[in-house]
Short mmCIF file of N, CA, C and O in Angstrom, two decimals:
data_model
loop_
_atom_site.label_atom_id
_atom_site.label_comp_id
_atom_site.label_asym_id
_atom_site.label_seq_id
_atom_site.Cartn_x
_atom_site.Cartn_y
_atom_site.Cartn_z
N ARG I 1 0.90 -1.23 -0.21
CA ARG I 1 0.07 0.01 0.14
C ARG I 1 0.95 1.30 0.14
O ARG I 1 0.25 2.38 0.26
N ALA I 2 2.11 1.16 -0.47
CA ALA I 2 3.04 2.40 -0.37
C ALA I 2 2.54 3.14 -1.38
O ALA I 2 2.64 4.64 -1.30
N ASP I 3 1.80 2.78 -2.49
CA ASP I 3 1.26 3.47 -3.53
C ASP I 3 0.39 4.36 -3.17
O ASP I 3 0.34 5.52 -3.47
N VAL I 4 -0.54 3.88 -2.35
CA VAL I 4 -1.63 4.70 -1.63
C VAL I 4 -1.08 5.92 -0.73
O VAL I 4 -1.60 6.98 -0.71
N GLU I 5 -0.23 5.15 -0.02
CA GLU I 5 0.46 6.21 1.10
C GLU I 5 1.11 7.46 0.43
O GLU I 5 1.03 8.56 0.84
N LEU I 6 1.89 6.86 -0.74
CA LEU I 6 2.63 8.20 -1.38
C LEU I 6 1.55 9.17 -1.94
O LEU I 6 1.68 10.36 -1.67
N LEU I 7 0.51 8.86 -2.69
CA LEU I 7 -0.53 9.70 -3.12
C LEU I 7 -1.14 10.70 -1.91
O LEU I 7 -1.35 11.71 -2.02
N GLN I 8 -1.47 9.92 -0.73
CA GLN I 8 -2.13 10.51 0.35
C GLN I 8 -1.31 11.37 1.16
O GLN I 8 -1.54 12.41 1.76
N SER I 9 0.16 11.40 0.96
CA SER I 9 1.09 12.28 1.56
C SER I 9 1.01 13.51 0.94
O SER I 9 1.58 14.52 1.42
N TYR I 10 0.26 13.73 -0.13
CA TYR I 10 0.01 15.02 -0.82
C TYR I 10 -1.24 15.83 -0.43
O TYR I 10 -1.52 16.86 -0.78
N VAL I 11 -1.99 15.19 0.54
CA VAL I 11 -3.44 15.76 0.88
C VAL I 11 -2.94 16.95 1.73
O VAL I 11 -1.99 17.35 2.44
N GLY I 12 -3.50 17.95 1.17
CA GLY I 12 -3.47 19.51 2.02
C GLY I 12 -3.94 20.30 0.93
O GLY I 12 -4.32 20.20 -0.41
N ASP I 13 -3.63 21.71 1.29
CA ASP I 13 -3.83 22.99 0.56
C ASP I 13 -2.62 23.44 -0.27
O ASP I 13 -1.41 23.58 0.66
N TRP I 14 -2.48 23.58 -1.44
CA TRP I 14 -1.42 24.14 -2.12
C TRP I 14 -1.66 25.53 -2.90
O TRP I 14 -2.81 25.74 -3.17
N ARG I 15 -0.55 26.15 -2.96
CA ARG I 15 -0.62 27.31 -3.69
C ARG I 15 0.61 27.60 -4.71
O ARG I 15 1.65 26.99 -4.50
N GLY I 16 0.44 28.12 -5.96
CA GLY I 16 1.42 27.96 -6.96
C GLY I 16 1.23 29.43 -7.76
O GLY I 16 0.17 30.10 -7.92
N LYS I 17 2.41 29.80 -8.29
CA LYS I 17 2.35 31.10 -9.06
C LYS I 17 3.52 30.71 -10.21
O LYS I 17 4.66 30.28 -9.99
N GLY I 18 3.08 31.16 -11.35
CA GLY I 18 4.10 30.80 -12.71
C GLY I 18 3.73 31.83 -13.65
O GLY I 18 3.04 32.73 -13.65
N GLU I 19 4.19 31.43 -14.78
CA GLU I 19 3.95 32.32 -15.92
C GLU I 19 3.26 31.47 -17.09
O GLU I 19 3.77 30.36 -17.52
N MET I 20 2.35 32.38 -17.86
CA MET I 20 1.91 31.65 -19.14
C MET I 20 2.71 32.30 -20.36
O MET I 20 2.62 33.77 -20.28
N VAL I 21 3.08 31.64 -21.36
CA VAL I 21 3.95 32.33 -22.21
C VAL I 21 3.04 31.97 -23.68
O VAL I 21 3.05 30.78 -23.92
N GLY I 22 2.97 33.08 -24.33
CA GLY I 22 2.19 32.83 -25.77
C GLY I 22 2.62 34.14 -26.43
O GLY I 22 3.70 34.53 -26.38
N ALA I 23 1.59 34.75 -27.18
CA ALA I 23 1.92 36.09 -27.62
C ALA I 23 2.44 37.10 -26.71
O ALA I 23 3.42 38.01 -27.01
N GLU I 24 1.92 37.05 -25.52
CA GLU I 24 2.28 37.64 -24.40
C GLU I 24 2.79 36.71 -23.16
O GLU I 24 2.30 35.69 -23.02
N THR I 25 3.37 37.48 -22.17
CA THR I 25 3.59 36.68 -20.80
C THR I 25 2.76 37.04 -19.94
O THR I 25 2.59 38.40 -19.72
N GLU I 26 1.99 36.19 -19.04
CA GLU I 26 0.99 36.67 -18.21
C GLU I 26 1.32 35.76 -16.93
O GLU I 26 1.62 34.60 -16.92
N THR I 27 1.09 36.45 -15.70
CA THR I 27 1.22 35.62 -14.60
C THR I 27 0.08 34.68 -14.14
O THR I 27 -1.26 35.17 -14.56
N VAL I 28 0.35 33.56 -13.89
CA VAL I 28 -0.71 32.65 -13.40
C VAL I 28 -0.77 32.34 -11.85
O VAL I 28 0.33 31.92 -11.29
N VAL I 29 -1.67 32.48 -11.40
CA VAL I 29 -1.88 32.24 -9.73
C VAL I 29 -2.94 31.16 -9.54
O VAL I 29 -4.09 31.14 -10.11
N CYS I 30 -2.45 30.20 -8.66
CA CYS I 30 -3.27 28.67 -8.78
C CYS I 30 -3.42 28.56 -7.15
O CYS I 30 -2.50 28.83 -6.45
N ARG I 31 -4.47 27.90 -6.92
CA ARG I 31 -4.82 27.02 -5.59
C ARG I 31 -5.11 25.62 -6.01
O ARG I 31 -5.87 25.52 -6.77
N LEU I 32 -4.62 24.85 -5.14
CA LEU I 32 -4.87 23.21 -5.44
C LEU I 32 -5.33 22.71 -4.04
O LEU I 32 -4.27 22.75 -3.14
N SER I 33 -6.37 21.86 -3.72
CA SER I 33 -6.72 21.16 -2.62
C SER I 33 -6.75 19.96 -2.83
O SER I 33 -7.54 19.42 -3.68
N LEU I 34 -5.99 19.06 -2.26
CA LEU I 34 -6.17 17.53 -2.08
C LEU I 34 -6.66 17.14 -0.83
O LEU I 34 -6.48 17.63 0.16
N SER I 35 -7.60 16.07 -0.89
CA SER I 35 -8.27 15.44 0.10
C SER I 35 -8.59 14.14 -0.13
O SER I 35 -8.54 13.46 -1.11
N LYS I 36 -8.49 13.34 1.08
CA LYS I 36 -8.72 11.97 0.90
C LYS I 36 -10.36 11.57 0.47
O LYS I 36 -11.32 12.36 1.12
N GLY I 37 -10.21 10.78 -0.54
CA GLY I 37 -11.49 10.33 -1.15
C GLY I 37 -12.03 9.02 -0.92
O GLY I 37 -11.31 8.27 0.06
N ASN I 38 -12.78 8.40 -1.53
CA ASN I 38 -13.15 7.09 -1.36
C ASN I 38 -12.47 6.01 -1.91
O ASN I 38 -11.59 6.26 -2.97
N GLN I 39 -12.13 4.70 -1.20
CA GLN I 39 -11.45 3.77 -1.82
C GLN I 39 -10.07 4.07 -2.04
O GLN I 39 -9.69 3.69 -3.26
N ASP I 40 -9.48 4.52 -1.29
CA ASP I 40 -7.78 4.88 -1.38
C ASP I 40 -7.47 5.97 -2.38
O ASP I 40 -6.47 6.23 -2.85
N LYS I 41 -8.90 6.62 -2.91
CA LYS I 41 -8.47 7.84 -3.94
C LYS I 41 -8.13 9.02 -3.26
O LYS I 41 -8.65 9.39 -2.04
N VAL I 42 -7.48 10.01 -4.02
CA VAL I 42 -7.26 11.25 -3.43
C VAL I 42 -7.98 12.19 -4.23
O VAL I 42 -7.63 12.13 -5.75
N ASN I 43 -8.99 13.10 -3.89
CA ASN I 43 -9.45 14.07 -4.67
C ASN I 43 -8.84 15.15 -4.88
O ASN I 43 -8.02 15.81 -3.86
N TYR I 44 -9.07 15.92 -5.88
CA TYR I 44 -8.22 17.12 -5.86
C TYR I 44 -9.21 18.16 -6.68
O TYR I 44 -9.98 17.89 -7.58
N SER I 45 -8.94 19.49 -6.43
CA SER I 45 -9.85 20.40 -7.08
C SER I 45 -8.79 21.80 -7.08
O SER I 45 -8.08 22.08 -5.95
N GLY I 46 -8.60 22.39 -8.33
CA GLY I 46 -7.70 23.32 -8.54
C GLY I 46 -8.54 24.49 -9.30
O GLY I 46 -9.40 24.35 -10.06
N ARG I 47 -7.75 25.82 -9.18
CA ARG I 47 -8.40 26.82 -9.81
C ARG I 47 -7.01 27.81 -9.91
O ARG I 47 -6.40 28.13 -9.22
N CYS I 48 -7.01 28.38 -11.16
CA CYS I 48 -6.13 29.29 -11.65
C CYS I 48 -6.53 30.39 -12.41
O CYS I 48 -7.63 30.18 -13.05
N SER I 49 -6.13 31.51 -11.99
CA SER I 49 -6.41 32.99 -12.55
C SER I 49 -5.61 33.32 -13.44
O SER I 49 -4.26 33.30 -13.24
N LEU I 50 -5.93 33.66 -14.65
CA LEU I 50 -4.82 34.42 -15.55
C LEU I 50 -5.67 35.21 -16.79
O LEU I 50 -6.72 34.82 -17.21
N ALA I 51 -5.19 36.14 -17.02
CA ALA I 51 -5.86 37.11 -18.18
C ALA I 51 -7.24 37.25 -17.80
O ALA I 51 -7.98 37.21 -18.87
N GLY I 52 -7.49 37.55 -16.39
CA GLY I 52 -9.13 37.63 -16.33
C GLY I 52 -10.04 36.46 -16.51
O GLY I 52 -11.10 36.42 -16.37
N THR I 53 -9.30 35.17 -16.58
CA THR I 53 -10.12 33.94 -16.74
C THR I 53 -9.86 33.24 -15.64
O THR I 53 -8.82 33.11 -15.10
N VAL I 54 -10.66 32.32 -15.07
CA VAL I 54 -10.47 31.29 -14.17
C VAL I 54 -10.61 30.09 -14.82
O VAL I 54 -11.59 29.61 -15.31
N LEU I 55 -9.58 29.12 -14.58
CA LEU I 55 -9.55 27.81 -15.14
C LEU I 55 -9.71 26.70 -13.85
O LEU I 55 -9.02 27.05 -12.85
N SER I 56 -10.63 26.00 -13.94
CA SER I 56 -10.95 25.06 -12.81
C SER I 56 -10.69 23.63 -13.30
O SER I 56 -11.08 23.27 -14.15
N VAL I 57 -10.08 23.05 -12.37
CA VAL I 57 -9.49 21.30 -12.68
C VAL I 57 -10.26 20.66 -11.41
O VAL I 57 -9.74 20.97 -10.30
N ASN I 58 -10.93 19.60 -11.79
CA ASN I 58 -11.16 18.68 -10.56
C ASN I 58 -11.19 17.16 -10.81
O ASN I 58 -10.97 16.91 -12.05
N GLY I 59 -10.74 16.49 -10.14
CA GLY I 59 -10.69 14.89 -10.38
C GLY I 59 -9.93 14.05 -9.28
O GLY I 59 -10.08 14.48 -8.11
N THR I 60 -9.57 12.78 -9.56
CA THR I 60 -9.02 12.05 -8.59
C THR I 60 -7.71 11.57 -8.79
O THR I 60 -7.29 11.37 -10.14
N LEU I 61 -7.12 11.10 -8.00
CA LEU I 61 -5.68 10.52 -8.02
C LEU I 61 -5.79 9.22 -7.55
O LEU I 61 -6.29 9.07 -6.23
N ALA I 62 -5.40 8.30 -8.08
CA ALA I 62 -5.58 6.62 -7.44
C ALA I 62 -4.53 5.83 -8.24
O ALA I 62 -3.97 6.00 -9.06
N TYR I 63 -4.47 4.62 -7.19
CA TYR I 63 -3.56 3.44 -7.79
C TYR I 63 -4.59 2.62 -8.29
O TYR I 63 -5.41 2.11 -7.36
N ASN I 64 -4.65 2.21 -9.63
CA ASN I 64 -5.51 1.24 -10.04
C ASN I 64 -4.95 -0.22 -10.00
O ASN I 64 -3.85 -0.49 -10.76
N ASP I 65 -5.20 -1.01 -8.98
CA ASP I 65 -4.62 -2.38 -8.61
C ASP I 65 -4.75 -3.39 -9.98
O ASP I 65 -3.78 -3.97 -10.17
N GLY I 66 -6.08 -3.07 -10.53
CA GLY I 66 -6.27 -4.14 -11.59
C GLY I 66 -5.60 -3.76 -12.76
O GLY I 66 -5.07 -4.68 -13.56
N ALA I 67 -5.20 -2.48 -13.08
CA ALA I 67 -4.10 -2.17 -14.13
C ALA I 67 -2.79 -2.07 -13.74
O ALA I 67 -1.89 -1.78 -14.51
N ASN I 68 -2.49 -2.17 -12.42
CA ASN I 68 -1.26 -1.94 -12.00
C ASN I 68 -0.53 -0.73 -12.38
O ASN I 68 0.76 -0.56 -12.87
N ARG I 69 -1.35 0.42 -12.25
CA ARG I 69 -0.81 1.73 -12.54
C ARG I 69 -1.57 2.77 -11.77
O ARG I 69 -2.48 2.77 -11.32
N PHE I 70 -0.75 3.84 -11.70
CA PHE I 70 -1.54 5.18 -11.31
C PHE I 70 -2.20 5.86 -12.29
O PHE I 70 -1.90 5.81 -13.53
N GLU I 71 -3.37 6.34 -11.67
CA GLU I 71 -4.35 7.04 -12.76
C GLU I 71 -4.92 8.27 -12.17
O GLU I 71 -5.02 8.41 -11.03
N ALA I 72 -5.00 9.42 -13.06
CA ALA I 72 -5.61 10.64 -12.55
C ALA I 72 -6.81 11.08 -13.54
O ALA I 72 -6.56 11.15 -14.71
N ALA I 73 -7.97 11.05 -13.11
CA ALA I 73 -8.97 11.37 -13.86
C ALA I 73 -9.15 12.95 -13.77
O ALA I 73 -9.16 13.32 -12.58
N MET I 74 -9.80 13.58 -14.74
CA MET I 74 -9.49 15.16 -14.98
C MET I 74 -10.69 15.59 -15.65
O MET I 74 -10.91 14.99 -16.68
N SER I 75 -11.33 16.62 -14.91
CA SER I 75 -12.23 17.43 -15.73
C SER I 75 -12.07 18.89 -15.60
O SER I 75 -11.56 19.12 -14.43
N SER I 76 -12.52 19.69 -16.57
CA SER I 76 -12.04 21.17 -16.41
C SER I 76 -13.52 21.87 -16.80
O SER I 76 -14.15 21.35 -17.50
N ASN I 77 -13.33 22.94 -16.68
CA ASN I 77 -14.53 24.15 -17.14
C ASN I 77 -13.84 24.62 -18.56
O ASN I 77 -14.73 25.24 -19.07
N ALA I 78 -12.69 24.12 -18.78
CA ALA I 78 -12.56 24.27 -20.42
C ALA I 78 -13.03 23.25 -21.23
O ALA I 78 -13.76 22.55 -20.73
N THR I 79 -12.35 22.80 -22.36
CA THR I 79 -13.01 22.05 -23.23
C THR I 79 -12.37 20.63 -23.02
O THR I 79 -12.43 19.81 -23.86
N PHE I 80 -11.35 20.26 -21.86
CA PHE I 80 -10.96 18.91 -21.86
C PHE I 80 -11.22 18.32 -20.54
O PHE I 80 -11.73 18.91 -19.49
N SER I 81 -11.19 17.01 -20.99
CA SER I 81 -11.44 15.96 -19.68
C SER I 81 -10.59 15.00 -20.14
O SER I 81 -10.38 14.46 -21.10
N GLY I 82 -10.28 14.00 -19.05
CA GLY I 82 -9.56 12.83 -19.72
C GLY I 82 -9.09 11.85 -18.46
O GLY I 82 -9.31 12.25 -17.30
N LEU I 83 -8.13 10.99 -18.79
CA LEU I 83 -7.52 10.01 -17.98
C LEU I 83 -6.03 10.08 -18.14
O LEU I 83 -5.60 9.92 -19.29
N ALA I 84 -5.20 10.50 -17.22
CA ALA I 84 -3.97 10.73 -17.26
C ALA I 84 -3.23 9.54 -16.55
O ALA I 84 -3.53 9.20 -15.48
N VAL I 85 -2.33 8.73 -17.12
CA VAL I 85 -1.74 7.52 -16.70
C VAL I 85 -0.50 8.18 -15.96
O VAL I 85 0.39 8.95 -16.22
N GLY I 86 -0.14 7.68 -14.56
CA GLY I 86 0.85 8.08 -13.89
C GLY I 86 1.94 7.16 -13.82
O GLY I 86 1.86 6.01 -13.91
N LYS I 87 3.41 7.54 -13.99
CA LYS I 87 4.44 6.63 -13.95
C LYS I 87 5.24 7.20 -13.06
O LYS I 87 5.72 8.50 -12.86
N ARG I 88 6.17 6.23 -12.43
CA ARG I 88 7.15 6.85 -11.49
C ARG I 88 8.49 7.07 -12.26
O ARG I 88 8.72 6.56 -13.38
N GLN I 89 9.26 8.02 -11.86
CA GLN I 89 10.48 8.67 -12.74
C GLN I 89 11.32 8.99 -11.50
O GLN I 89 11.14 10.28 -11.09
N GLY I 90 12.17 8.03 -11.16
CA GLY I 90 12.93 8.04 -9.83
C GLY I 90 12.08 8.40 -8.63
O GLY I 90 11.09 7.54 -8.28
N SER I 91 12.20 9.28 -7.89
CA SER I 91 11.49 9.58 -6.79
C SER I 91 10.24 10.57 -7.07
O SER I 91 9.16 10.53 -6.14
N ALA I 92 10.03 10.81 -8.37
CA ALA I 92 8.73 11.44 -8.71
C ALA I 92 7.79 10.56 -9.32
O ALA I 92 7.98 9.44 -9.90
N LEU I 93 6.50 11.12 -9.16
CA LEU I 93 5.43 10.49 -9.87
C LEU I 93 4.76 11.51 -10.87
O LEU I 93 4.41 12.58 -10.50
N VAL I 94 4.65 11.25 -12.13
CA VAL I 94 4.33 11.98 -13.09
C VAL I 94 3.00 11.63 -14.03
O VAL I 94 2.96 10.34 -14.45
N PHE I 95 2.18 12.51 -13.96
CA PHE I 95 0.84 12.16 -14.79
C PHE I 95 0.76 12.93 -15.95
O PHE I 95 0.95 14.21 -15.98
N ASN I 96 0.45 12.25 -17.23
CA ASN I 96 0.55 13.10 -18.62
C ASN I 96 -0.80 12.96 -19.06
O ASN I 96 -1.27 11.69 -19.30
N LEU I 97 -1.47 13.97 -19.70
CA LEU I 97 -2.56 13.97 -20.47
C LEU I 97 -2.19 14.59 -21.76
O LEU I 97 -1.58 15.74 -21.79
N LYS I 98 -2.81 14.00 -22.80
CA LYS I 98 -2.66 14.73 -23.91
C LYS I 98 -3.95 14.39 -24.92
O LYS I 98 -4.37 13.27 -24.79
N GLU I 99 -4.68 15.56 -25.10
CA GLU I 99 -5.88 15.22 -26.17
C GLU I 99 -6.22 16.33 -27.07
O GLU I 99 -5.44 17.54 -26.92
N ARG I 100 -6.62 15.91 -28.20
CA ARG I 100 -7.12 17.01 -29.47
C ARG I 100 -8.49 17.22 -28.93
O ARG I 100 -9.23 16.41 -28.59
N ASN I 101 -8.87 18.78 -29.08
CA ASN I 101 -10.28 19.18 -28.96
C ASN I 101 -10.41 20.39 -29.92
O ASN I 101 -9.54 20.91 -30.62
N LYS I 102 -11.42 21.09 -29.51
CA LYS I 102 -11.72 22.22 -30.20
C LYS I 102 -11.95 23.36 -29.13
O LYS I 102 -12.29 23.03 -27.88
N ASP I 103 -11.55 24.67 -29.41
CA ASP I 103 -11.66 25.65 -28.14
C ASP I 103 -13.35 26.34 -28.56
O ASP I 103 -13.98 25.47 -29.48
N GLU I 104 -13.60 27.30 -27.77
CA GLU I 104 -15.01 27.75 -27.90
C GLU I 104 -15.42 28.31 -29.33
O GLU I 104 -16.67 28.18 -29.59
N ALA I 105 -14.44 28.58 -30.08
CA ALA I 105 -14.76 29.13 -31.63
C ALA I 105 -14.58 28.08 -32.51
O ALA I 105 -14.80 28.25 -33.66
N GLY I 106 -14.48 26.63 -31.88
CA GLY I 106 -14.32 25.69 -32.90
C GLY I 106 -13.02 25.38 -33.63
O GLY I 106 -12.92 24.75 -34.36
N ASN I 107 -11.81 26.09 -33.18
CA ASN I 107 -10.71 25.78 -33.73
C ASN I 107 -10.08 24.40 -32.92
O ASN I 107 -10.28 24.33 -31.97
N ASP I 108 -9.34 23.61 -34.02
CA ASP I 108 -8.50 22.43 -33.26
C ASP I 108 -7.32 22.83 -32.49
O ASP I 108 -6.53 24.00 -32.85
N LEU I 109 -7.35 22.12 -31.51
CA LEU I 109 -6.02 22.42 -30.51
C LEU I 109 -5.63 21.16 -30.01
O LEU I 109 -6.57 20.28 -29.88
N THR I 110 -4.53 21.18 -29.66
CA THR I 110 -3.82 19.95 -28.73
C THR I 110 -3.41 20.35 -27.40
O THR I 110 -2.66 21.31 -27.31
N LEU I 111 -3.84 19.74 -26.42
CA LEU I 111 -3.56 20.02 -24.83
C LEU I 111 -2.82 19.04 -24.37
O LEU I 111 -3.20 17.84 -24.60
N SER I 112 -1.49 19.45 -23.93
CA SER I 112 -0.87 18.54 -22.98
C SER I 112 -0.75 18.98 -21.53
O SER I 112 -0.34 20.27 -21.66
N ALA I 113 -0.80 18.15 -20.77
CA ALA I 113 -0.67 18.68 -19.35
C ALA I 113 0.19 17.62 -18.52
O ALA I 113 0.06 16.15 -18.84
N ALA I 114 1.03 18.03 -17.75
CA ALA I 114 1.80 16.88 -16.85
C ALA I 114 1.79 17.48 -15.33
O ALA I 114 1.84 18.55 -15.24
N ILE I 115 1.33 16.61 -14.35
CA ILE I 115 1.21 16.85 -13.10
C ILE I 115 2.59 16.10 -12.51
O ILE I 115 2.45 14.84 -12.65
N THR I 116 3.23 16.81 -11.90
CA THR I 116 4.58 16.01 -11.23
C THR I 116 4.51 16.18 -9.68
O THR I 116 4.35 17.35 -8.99
N LEU I 117 4.63 15.01 -8.94
CA LEU I 117 4.67 14.96 -7.61
C LEU I 117 5.97 14.63 -7.16
O LEU I 117 6.60 13.47 -7.63
N ARG I 118 6.77 15.47 -6.38
CA ARG I 118 8.19 14.99 -6.24
C ARG I 118 8.56 15.78 -5.02
O ARG I 118 8.49 17.03 -4.76
N GLN I 119 9.27 14.97 -3.97
CA GLN I 119 9.66 15.52 -2.78
C GLN I 119 8.97 16.53 -2.25
O GLN I 119 9.44 17.68 -2.04
N GLU I 120 7.54 16.22 -1.69
CA GLU I 120 6.75 17.05 -1.19
C GLU I 120 6.48 18.55 -1.93
O GLU I 120 6.24 19.38 -1.38
N LYS I 121 6.48 18.39 -3.27
CA LYS I 121 6.17 19.54 -4.18
C LYS I 121 5.43 19.16 -5.26
O LYS I 121 5.45 17.76 -5.54
N ILE I 122 4.45 19.92 -5.85
CA ILE I 122 3.82 19.57 -6.90
C ILE I 122 4.16 20.60 -8.07
O ILE I 122 4.23 21.96 -7.62
N ASN I 123 4.34 20.05 -9.45
CA ASN I 123 4.50 21.20 -10.35
C ASN I 123 3.39 20.60 -11.51
O ASN I 123 3.21 19.70 -12.06
N VAL I 124 2.80 21.71 -12.11
CA VAL I 124 1.81 21.63 -13.06
C VAL I 124 2.57 22.39 -14.49
O VAL I 124 2.71 23.26 -14.05
N ASP I 125 2.43 21.45 -15.46
CA ASP I 125 2.95 22.34 -16.84
C ASP I 125 2.06 21.74 -17.70
O ASP I 125 1.37 20.72 -17.84
N PHE I 126 1.43 22.80 -18.45
CA PHE I 126 0.64 22.63 -19.53
C PHE I 126 1.20 23.37 -20.88
O PHE I 126 1.73 24.51 -20.96
N LYS I 127 0.55 22.82 -21.94
CA LYS I 127 0.76 23.37 -23.38
C LYS I 127 -0.64 23.23 -24.31
O LYS I 127 -0.97 22.14 -24.07
N VAL I 128 -0.73 24.28 -24.74
CA VAL I 128 -2.07 24.25 -25.68
C VAL I 128 -1.21 24.64 -26.98
O VAL I 128 -0.64 25.87 -27.20
N MET I 129 -1.65 23.95 -27.96
CA MET I 129 -1.16 24.33 -29.45
C MET I 129 -2.28 24.36 -30.27
O MET I 129 -3.10 23.56 -30.21
N PHE I 130 -2.27 25.57 -31.01
CA PHE I 130 -3.60 25.70 -31.80
C PHE I 130 -3.07 25.14 -33.26
O PHE I 130 -2.15 25.59 -33.91
N ASN I 131 -3.57 24.03 -33.67
CA ASN I 131 -3.24 23.12 -34.67
C ASN I 131 -2.96 23.98 -36.23
O ASN I 131 -2.20 23.61 -36.77
N ALA I 132 -4.09 24.83 -36.40
CA ALA I 132 -4.16 25.37 -37.64
C ALA I 132 -2.96 26.44 -37.81
O ALA I 132 -2.26 26.58 -38.85
N THR I 133 -2.35 27.06 -36.76
CA THR I 133 -1.44 28.00 -36.90
C THR I 133 -0.08 27.70 -36.47
O THR I 133 0.96 28.07 -36.67
N GLY I 134 -0.12 26.67 -35.48
CA GLY I 134 1.11 26.28 -34.88
C GLY I 134 1.38 27.03 -33.59
O GLY I 134 2.51 26.85 -32.88
N GLU I 135 0.77 28.04 -33.22
CA GLU I 135 0.73 29.02 -31.90
C GLU I 135 0.68 28.25 -30.81
O GLU I 135 -0.20 27.22 -30.75
N THR I 136 1.62 28.57 -29.72
CA THR I 136 1.52 27.72 -28.66
C THR I 136 1.27 28.63 -27.36
O THR I 136 1.64 29.80 -27.34
N LEU I 137 0.66 28.15 -26.42
CA LEU I 137 0.61 28.68 -25.08
C LEU I 137 1.42 27.94 -23.98
O LEU I 137 0.62 26.62 -24.10
N THR I 138 2.15 28.14 -23.16
CA THR I 138 2.91 27.26 -22.25
C THR I 138 2.78 27.91 -20.82
O THR I 138 2.84 29.02 -20.73
N ALA I 139 2.81 26.90 -19.86
CA ALA I 139 2.88 27.48 -18.54
C ALA I 139 3.59 26.32 -17.73
O ALA I 139 3.36 25.04 -17.92
N SER I 140 4.13 26.81 -16.63
CA SER I 140 4.72 25.89 -15.73
C SER I 140 4.36 26.61 -14.33
O SER I 140 4.76 27.81 -14.11
N VAL I 141 3.68 25.80 -13.40
CA VAL I 141 3.21 26.40 -12.08
C VAL I 141 3.92 25.57 -11.00
O VAL I 141 3.22 24.36 -10.89
N PRO I 142 4.70 25.96 -10.18
CA PRO I 142 5.41 25.37 -8.92
C PRO I 142 4.41 25.46 -7.92
O PRO I 142 3.98 26.50 -7.59
N PHE I 143 4.03 24.33 -7.16
CA PHE I 143 2.99 24.46 -6.05
C PHE I 143 3.66 24.31 -4.69
O PHE I 143 4.74 23.36 -4.77
N SER I 144 3.54 24.93 -3.62
CA SER I 144 4.09 24.39 -2.30
C SER I 144 2.97 24.71 -1.39
O SER I 144 2.01 25.24 -1.50
N LYS I 145 3.06 23.82 -0.15
CA LYS I 145 1.88 24.14 1.05
C LYS I 145 2.11 25.35 1.59
O LYS I 145 3.16 25.86 1.91
#
């Protein structure tokens, strides 16, 4: 049950601040709350403010015994949701999500997100690529308790 204990060691309230880089650079301020859920799962709820917009993300982190892997279920108020598989990388646990979707205007985009749990810290990296133009937005937000 070391896998469950690892996930539960991140339960608490986290704050992060980073930069989103695209046509312009903007500050991103985030809050992330992790709490114990049902059946050894950890629930998470996060909000980030950037450019007058609030992005919210909710989901669960779990170790799936049947599939023998870590999984993060994710949904947001933006256009994405999905299941990210977590992999151990040294002392870190990294969840990666990648999906193609459309923005509010119907433009094709590719979203990549990575959540890294490492040595009592959390880092969230994401990248949005607008497929038609190749334009990208990237952000990296380090969190601490």
